[in-house]
């Protein structure tokens, strides 16, 4: 029997065994994938097992035991680590400072831009129709007006808010070889 026939023959058995043996919190498909990997490693190293169905059952149970052990050893976090970093006082202070800078820049925009951006950023989550009615302009001119106002805001903020640092290492030019 060649390898592809063996894999086709074992697929339904593996699916059923994995569904029956998968520990709580582990997807049966993950267990299946682990067993497929073990089977392919076995075939590559020593050829197909002499009794494939028995080998498959033993391997599924062994992988399920391994997954239970690793699942028990894993620690769950009360909050995501990234969320904890976002809530640190330094980040909160920086975020508040950035919000103040943006609000100040919005107030200095020309024409109707301060009112338009205030309406767009409102916590009331107004629709374009409601914003156009509130500002007394047509709904069709709201998009171009918004684009113009955001362009002005970008230009104002470019000088006031520093661009974020590059990530990773920056290559520095080496002096020419002597």
PDB file of C-alpha atoms in Angstrom:
ATOM      1  CA  UNK A   1       0.000   0.000   0.000  1.00  0.00           C
ATOM      2  CA  UNK A   2       1.450   3.387  -0.965  1.00  0.00           C
ATOM      3  CA  UNK A   3       1.495   6.422   1.322  1.00  0.00           C
ATOM      4  CA  UNK A   4      -1.401   8.302  -0.276  1.00  0.00           C
ATOM      5  CA  UNK A   5      -3.680   5.240  -0.060  1.00  0.00           C
ATOM      6  CA  UNK A   6      -2.702   4.793   3.577  1.00  0.00           C
ATOM      7  CA  UNK A   7      -3.493   8.434   4.360  1.00  0.00           C
ATOM      8  CA  UNK A   8      -6.872   8.208   2.611  1.00  0.00           C
ATOM      9  CA  UNK A   9      -7.702   5.028   4.486  1.00  0.00           C
ATOM     10  CA  UNK A  10      -6.765   6.484   7.880  1.00  0.00           C
ATOM     11  CA  UNK A  11      -8.480   9.878   7.470  1.00  0.00           C
ATOM     12  CA  UNK A  12     -11.981   8.876   8.771  1.00  0.00           C
ATOM     13  CA  UNK A  13     -10.509   6.872  11.655  1.00  0.00           C
ATOM     14  CA  UNK A  14      -8.229   9.743  12.674  1.00  0.00           C
ATOM     15  CA  UNK A  15     -11.064  12.264  12.506  1.00  0.00           C
ATOM     16  CA  UNK A  16     -13.256  10.089  14.770  1.00  0.00           C
ATOM     17  CA  UNK A  17     -10.445   9.324  17.230  1.00  0.00           C
ATOM     18  CA  UNK A  18      -9.401  12.977  17.447  1.00  0.00           C
ATOM     19  CA  UNK A  19     -12.982  14.086  18.067  1.00  0.00           C
ATOM     20  CA  UNK A  20     -13.321  11.507  20.855  1.00  0.00           C
ATOM     21  CA  UNK A  21      -9.944  12.134  22.533  1.00  0.00           C
ATOM     22  CA  UNK A  22      -9.423  15.910  22.150  1.00  0.00           C
ATOM     23  CA  UNK A  23      -8.989  17.494  25.591  1.00  0.00           C
ATOM     24  CA  UNK A  24     -11.191  20.378  26.685  1.00  0.00           C
ATOM     25  CA  UNK A  25     -10.028  23.631  25.141  1.00  0.00           C
ATOM     26  CA  UNK A  26      -8.261  21.904  22.233  1.00  0.00           C
ATOM     27  CA  UNK A  27      -9.757  21.714  18.772  1.00  0.00           C
ATOM     28  CA  UNK A  28      -9.956  18.155  17.406  1.00  0.00           C
ATOM     29  CA  UNK A  29      -8.486  19.467  14.135  1.00  0.00           C
ATOM     30  CA  UNK A  30      -5.333  20.529  16.048  1.00  0.00           C
ATOM     31  CA  UNK A  31      -5.003  17.045  17.483  1.00  0.00           C
ATOM     32  CA  UNK A  32      -5.514  15.577  13.999  1.00  0.00           C
ATOM     33  CA  UNK A  33      -2.787  17.786  12.600  1.00  0.00           C
ATOM     34  CA  UNK A  34      -0.342  16.687  15.315  1.00  0.00           C
ATOM     35  CA  UNK A  35      -1.044  13.014  14.568  1.00  0.00           C
ATOM     36  CA  UNK A  36      -0.681  13.526  10.798  1.00  0.00           C
ATOM     37  CA  UNK A  37       2.697  15.078  11.473  1.00  0.00           C
ATOM     38  CA  UNK A  38       3.746  12.108  13.653  1.00  0.00           C
ATOM     39  CA  UNK A  39       2.598   9.672  10.949  1.00  0.00           C
ATOM     40  CA  UNK A  40       4.512  11.450   8.197  1.00  0.00           C
ATOM     41  CA  UNK A  41       7.626  11.590  10.388  1.00  0.00           C
ATOM     42  CA  UNK A  42       7.244   7.853  11.074  1.00  0.00           C
ATOM     43  CA  UNK A  43       6.819   7.034   7.387  1.00  0.00           C
ATOM     44  CA  UNK A  44       9.841   9.125   6.463  1.00  0.00           C
ATOM     45  CA  UNK A  45      12.072   7.617   9.171  1.00  0.00           C
ATOM     46  CA  UNK A  46      11.051   3.941   9.226  1.00  0.00           C
ATOM     47  CA  UNK A  47       8.280   3.415   6.683  1.00  0.00           C
ATOM     48  CA  UNK A  48       4.587   2.886   7.390  1.00  0.00           C
ATOM     49  CA  UNK A  49       3.663   1.231  10.684  1.00  0.00           C
ATOM     50  CA  UNK A  50       2.877  -2.502  10.425  1.00  0.00           C
ATOM     51  CA  UNK A  51      -0.625  -2.066  11.948  1.00  0.00           C
ATOM     52  CA  UNK A  52      -1.579   1.488  10.920  1.00  0.00           C
ATOM     53  CA  UNK A  53      -4.975   1.604  12.662  1.00  0.00           C
ATOM     54  CA  UNK A  54      -3.530   0.469  16.013  1.00  0.00           C
ATOM     55  CA  UNK A  55      -0.582   2.824  15.665  1.00  0.00           C
ATOM     56  CA  UNK A  56      -2.994   5.675  14.907  1.00  0.00           C
ATOM     57  CA  UNK A  57      -5.145   4.993  17.981  1.00  0.00           C
ATOM     58  CA  UNK A  58      -2.096   4.815  20.273  1.00  0.00           C
ATOM     59  CA  UNK A  59      -0.651   7.994  18.799  1.00  0.00           C
ATOM     60  CA  UNK A  60      -3.931   9.921  19.129  1.00  0.00           C
ATOM     61  CA  UNK A  61      -4.151   8.979  22.809  1.00  0.00           C
ATOM     62  CA  UNK A  62      -0.500   9.868  23.389  1.00  0.00           C
ATOM     63  CA  UNK A  63      -0.855  13.266  21.698  1.00  0.00           C
ATOM     64  CA  UNK A  64      -4.068  13.926  23.644  1.00  0.00           C
ATOM     65  CA  UNK A  65      -2.209  13.203  26.921  1.00  0.00           C
ATOM     66  CA  UNK A  66       0.611  15.535  25.870  1.00  0.00           C
ATOM     67  CA  UNK A  67      -1.894  18.286  25.028  1.00  0.00           C
ATOM     68  CA  UNK A  68      -3.643  17.845  28.396  1.00  0.00           C
ATOM     69  CA  UNK A  69      -0.332  18.247  30.220  1.00  0.00           C
ATOM     70  CA  UNK A  70       0.660  21.355  28.269  1.00  0.00           C
ATOM     71  CA  UNK A  71      -2.812  22.872  28.620  1.00  0.00           C
ATOM     72  CA  UNK A  72      -2.689  22.410  32.408  1.00  0.00           C
ATOM     73  CA  UNK A  73       0.762  23.978  32.554  1.00  0.00           C
ATOM     74  CA  UNK A  74      -0.293  27.073  30.602  1.00  0.00           C
ATOM     75  CA  UNK A  75      -1.178  30.177  32.590  1.00  0.00           C
ATOM     76  CA  UNK A  76      -4.184  32.241  31.628  1.00  0.00           C
ATOM     77  CA  UNK A  77      -3.944  35.997  32.024  1.00  0.00           C
ATOM     78  CA  UNK A  78      -6.686  38.072  33.589  1.00  0.00           C
ATOM     79  CA  UNK A  79      -6.047  40.787  31.018  1.00  0.00           C
ATOM     80  CA  UNK A  80      -4.109  40.703  27.801  1.00  0.00           C
ATOM     81  CA  UNK A  81      -0.498  41.774  28.296  1.00  0.00           C
ATOM     82  CA  UNK A  82      -0.874  44.306  25.474  1.00  0.00           C
ATOM     83  CA  UNK A  83      -3.888  45.805  27.253  1.00  0.00           C
ATOM     84  CA  UNK A  84      -1.848  46.217  30.419  1.00  0.00           C
ATOM     85  CA  UNK A  85       0.841  48.097  28.492  1.00  0.00           C
ATOM     86  CA  UNK A  86      -1.784  50.361  26.917  1.00  0.00           C
ATOM     87  CA  UNK A  87      -3.161  51.212  30.374  1.00  0.00           C
ATOM     88  CA  UNK A  88       0.193  52.189  31.890  1.00  0.00           C
ATOM     89  CA  UNK A  89       0.283  55.778  33.220  1.00  0.00           C
ATOM     90  CA  UNK A  90       2.944  56.898  30.766  1.00  0.00           C
ATOM     91  CA  UNK A  91       0.895  55.797  27.740  1.00  0.00           C
ATOM     92  CA  UNK A  92      -2.257  57.354  29.173  1.00  0.00           C
ATOM     93  CA  UNK A  93      -0.466  60.669  29.714  1.00  0.00           C
ATOM     94  CA  UNK A  94       0.988  60.603  26.191  1.00  0.00           C
ATOM     95  CA  UNK A  95      -2.398  59.766  24.701  1.00  0.00           C
ATOM     96  CA  UNK A  96      -4.057  62.619  26.629  1.00  0.00           C
ATOM     97  CA  UNK A  97      -1.344  65.009  25.412  1.00  0.00           C
ATOM     98  CA  UNK A  98      -1.872  63.921  21.804  1.00  0.00           C
ATOM     99  CA  UNK A  99      -5.639  64.413  22.149  1.00  0.00           C
ATOM    100  CA  UNK A 100      -5.085  67.923  23.530  1.00  0.00           C
ATOM    101  CA  UNK A 101      -2.737  68.740  20.648  1.00  0.00           C
ATOM    102  CA  UNK A 102      -5.279  67.549  18.068  1.00  0.00           C
ATOM    103  CA  UNK A 103      -8.156  69.449  19.733  1.00  0.00           C
ATOM    104  CA  UNK A 104      -6.073  72.636  19.816  1.00  0.00           C
ATOM    105  CA  UNK A 105      -5.120  72.200  16.150  1.00  0.00           C
ATOM    106  CA  UNK A 106      -8.771  71.597  15.178  1.00  0.00           C
ATOM    107  CA  UNK A 107      -9.783  74.872  16.858  1.00  0.00           C
ATOM    108  CA  UNK A 108      -7.190  76.756  14.748  1.00  0.00           C
ATOM    109  CA  UNK A 109      -8.463  75.401  11.411  1.00  0.00           C
ATOM    110  CA  UNK A 110      -9.929  77.897   8.919  1.00  0.00           C
ATOM    111  CA  UNK A 111     -13.600  78.358   7.972  1.00  0.00           C
ATOM    112  CA  UNK A 112     -16.124  75.698   8.880  1.00  0.00           C
ATOM    113  CA  UNK A 113     -13.460  73.061   9.513  1.00  0.00           C
ATOM    114  CA  UNK A 114     -13.608  73.210  13.336  1.00  0.00           C
ATOM    115  CA  UNK A 115     -17.394  72.672  13.352  1.00  0.00           C
ATOM    116  CA  UNK A 116     -17.211  69.962  10.664  1.00  0.00           C
ATOM    117  CA  UNK A 117     -14.485  67.947  12.400  1.00  0.00           C
ATOM    118  CA  UNK A 118     -16.175  68.386  15.777  1.00  0.00           C
ATOM    119  CA  UNK A 119     -19.373  66.957  14.277  1.00  0.00           C
ATOM    120  CA  UNK A 120     -17.468  64.063  12.661  1.00  0.00           C
ATOM    121  CA  UNK A 121     -15.691  63.251  15.924  1.00  0.00           C
ATOM    122  CA  UNK A 122     -18.811  63.669  18.046  1.00  0.00           C
ATOM    123  CA  UNK A 123     -19.708  60.872  20.445  1.00  0.00           C
ATOM    124  CA  UNK A 124     -23.254  61.047  19.064  1.00  0.00           C
ATOM    125  CA  UNK A 125     -22.002  59.273  15.898  1.00  0.00           C
ATOM    126  CA  UNK A 126     -23.962  61.526  13.526  1.00  0.00           C
ATOM    127  CA  UNK A 127     -24.710  60.486   9.947  1.00  0.00           C
ATOM    128  CA  UNK A 128     -23.564  62.592   6.985  1.00  0.00           C
ATOM    129  CA  UNK A 129     -27.153  63.723   6.517  1.00  0.00           C
ATOM    130  CA  UNK A 130     -27.395  64.916  10.135  1.00  0.00           C
ATOM    131  CA  UNK A 131     -24.016  66.677   9.946  1.00  0.00           C
ATOM    132  CA  UNK A 132     -24.943  68.400   6.672  1.00  0.00           C
ATOM    133  CA  UNK A 133     -28.244  69.575   8.210  1.00  0.00           C
ATOM    134  CA  UNK A 134     -26.516  70.801  11.351  1.00  0.00           C
ATOM    135  CA  UNK A 135     -23.900  72.766   9.391  1.00  0.00           C
ATOM    136  CA  UNK A 136     -26.302  73.992   6.686  1.00  0.00           C
ATOM    137  CA  UNK A 137     -24.327  72.529   3.754  1.00  0.00           C
ATOM    138  CA  UNK A 138     -25.268  69.962   1.142  1.00  0.00           C
ATOM    139  CA  UNK A 139     -24.568  66.331   1.894  1.00  0.00           C
ATOM    140  CA  UNK A 140     -22.649  66.008  -1.401  1.00  0.00           C
ATOM    141  CA  UNK A 141     -20.145  68.698  -0.442  1.00  0.00           C
ATOM    142  CA  UNK A 142     -19.470  67.132   2.958  1.00  0.00           C
ATOM    143  CA  UNK A 143     -16.901  64.590   1.657  1.00  0.00           C
ATOM    144  CA  UNK A 144     -14.730  67.098  -0.255  1.00  0.00           C
ATOM    145  CA  UNK A 145     -14.989  69.599   2.613  1.00  0.00           C
ATOM    146  CA  UNK A 146     -13.942  66.901   5.084  1.00  0.00           C
ATOM    147  CA  UNK A 147     -10.935  65.965   2.890  1.00  0.00           C
ATOM    148  CA  UNK A 148      -9.846  69.599   2.681  1.00  0.00           C
ATOM    149  CA  UNK A 149     -10.183  70.058   6.448  1.00  0.00           C
ATOM    150  CA  UNK A 150      -8.233  66.877   7.199  1.00  0.00           C
ATOM    151  CA  UNK A 151      -5.482  68.042   4.831  1.00  0.00           C
ATOM    152  CA  UNK A 152      -5.234  71.323   6.725  1.00  0.00           C
ATOM    153  CA  UNK A 153      -5.183  69.448  10.024  1.00  0.00           C
ATOM    154  CA  UNK A 154      -2.368  67.182   8.780  1.00  0.00           C
ATOM    155  CA  UNK A 155      -0.274  70.204   7.792  1.00  0.00           C
ATOM    156  CA  UNK A 156      -0.790  71.848  11.187  1.00  0.00           C
ATOM    157  CA  UNK A 157      -0.017  68.679  13.116  1.00  0.00           C
ATOM    158  CA  UNK A 158       3.035  67.747  11.042  1.00  0.00           C
ATOM    159  CA  UNK A 159       5.008  70.495  12.736  1.00  0.00           C
ATOM    160  CA  UNK A 160       3.603  69.885  16.226  1.00  0.00           C
ATOM    161  CA  UNK A 161       3.479  66.118  16.665  1.00  0.00           C
ATOM    162  CA  UNK A 162       6.700  64.182  16.166  1.00  0.00           C
ATOM    163  CA  UNK A 163       6.554  61.203  13.851  1.00  0.00           C
ATOM    164  CA  UNK A 164       6.860  57.859  15.666  1.00  0.00           C
ATOM    165  CA  UNK A 165      10.332  56.327  15.826  1.00  0.00           C
ATOM    166  CA  UNK A 166      11.293  53.750  13.240  1.00  0.00           C
ATOM    167  CA  UNK A 167      11.182  50.209  14.430  1.00  0.00           C
ATOM    168  CA  UNK A 168      14.166  47.977  14.169  1.00  0.00           C
ATOM    169  CA  UNK A 169      17.745  48.858  13.651  1.00  0.00           C
ATOM    170  CA  UNK A 170      18.761  51.669  11.379  1.00  0.00           C
ATOM    171  CA  UNK A 171      21.824  51.087   9.299  1.00  0.00           C
ATOM    172  CA  UNK A 172      24.337  53.815   9.477  1.00  0.00           C
ATOM    173  CA  UNK A 173      26.606  54.584   6.589  1.00  0.00           C
ATOM    174  CA  UNK A 174      30.046  53.173   7.146  1.00  0.00           C
ATOM    175  CA  UNK A 175      33.073  55.225   6.210  1.00  0.00           C
ATOM    176  CA  UNK A 176      34.581  54.146   2.915  1.00  0.00           C
ATOM    177  CA  UNK A 177      37.268  51.481   3.100  1.00  0.00           C
ATOM    178  CA  UNK A 178      40.750  52.924   3.184  1.00  0.00           C
TER     179      UNK A 178
END
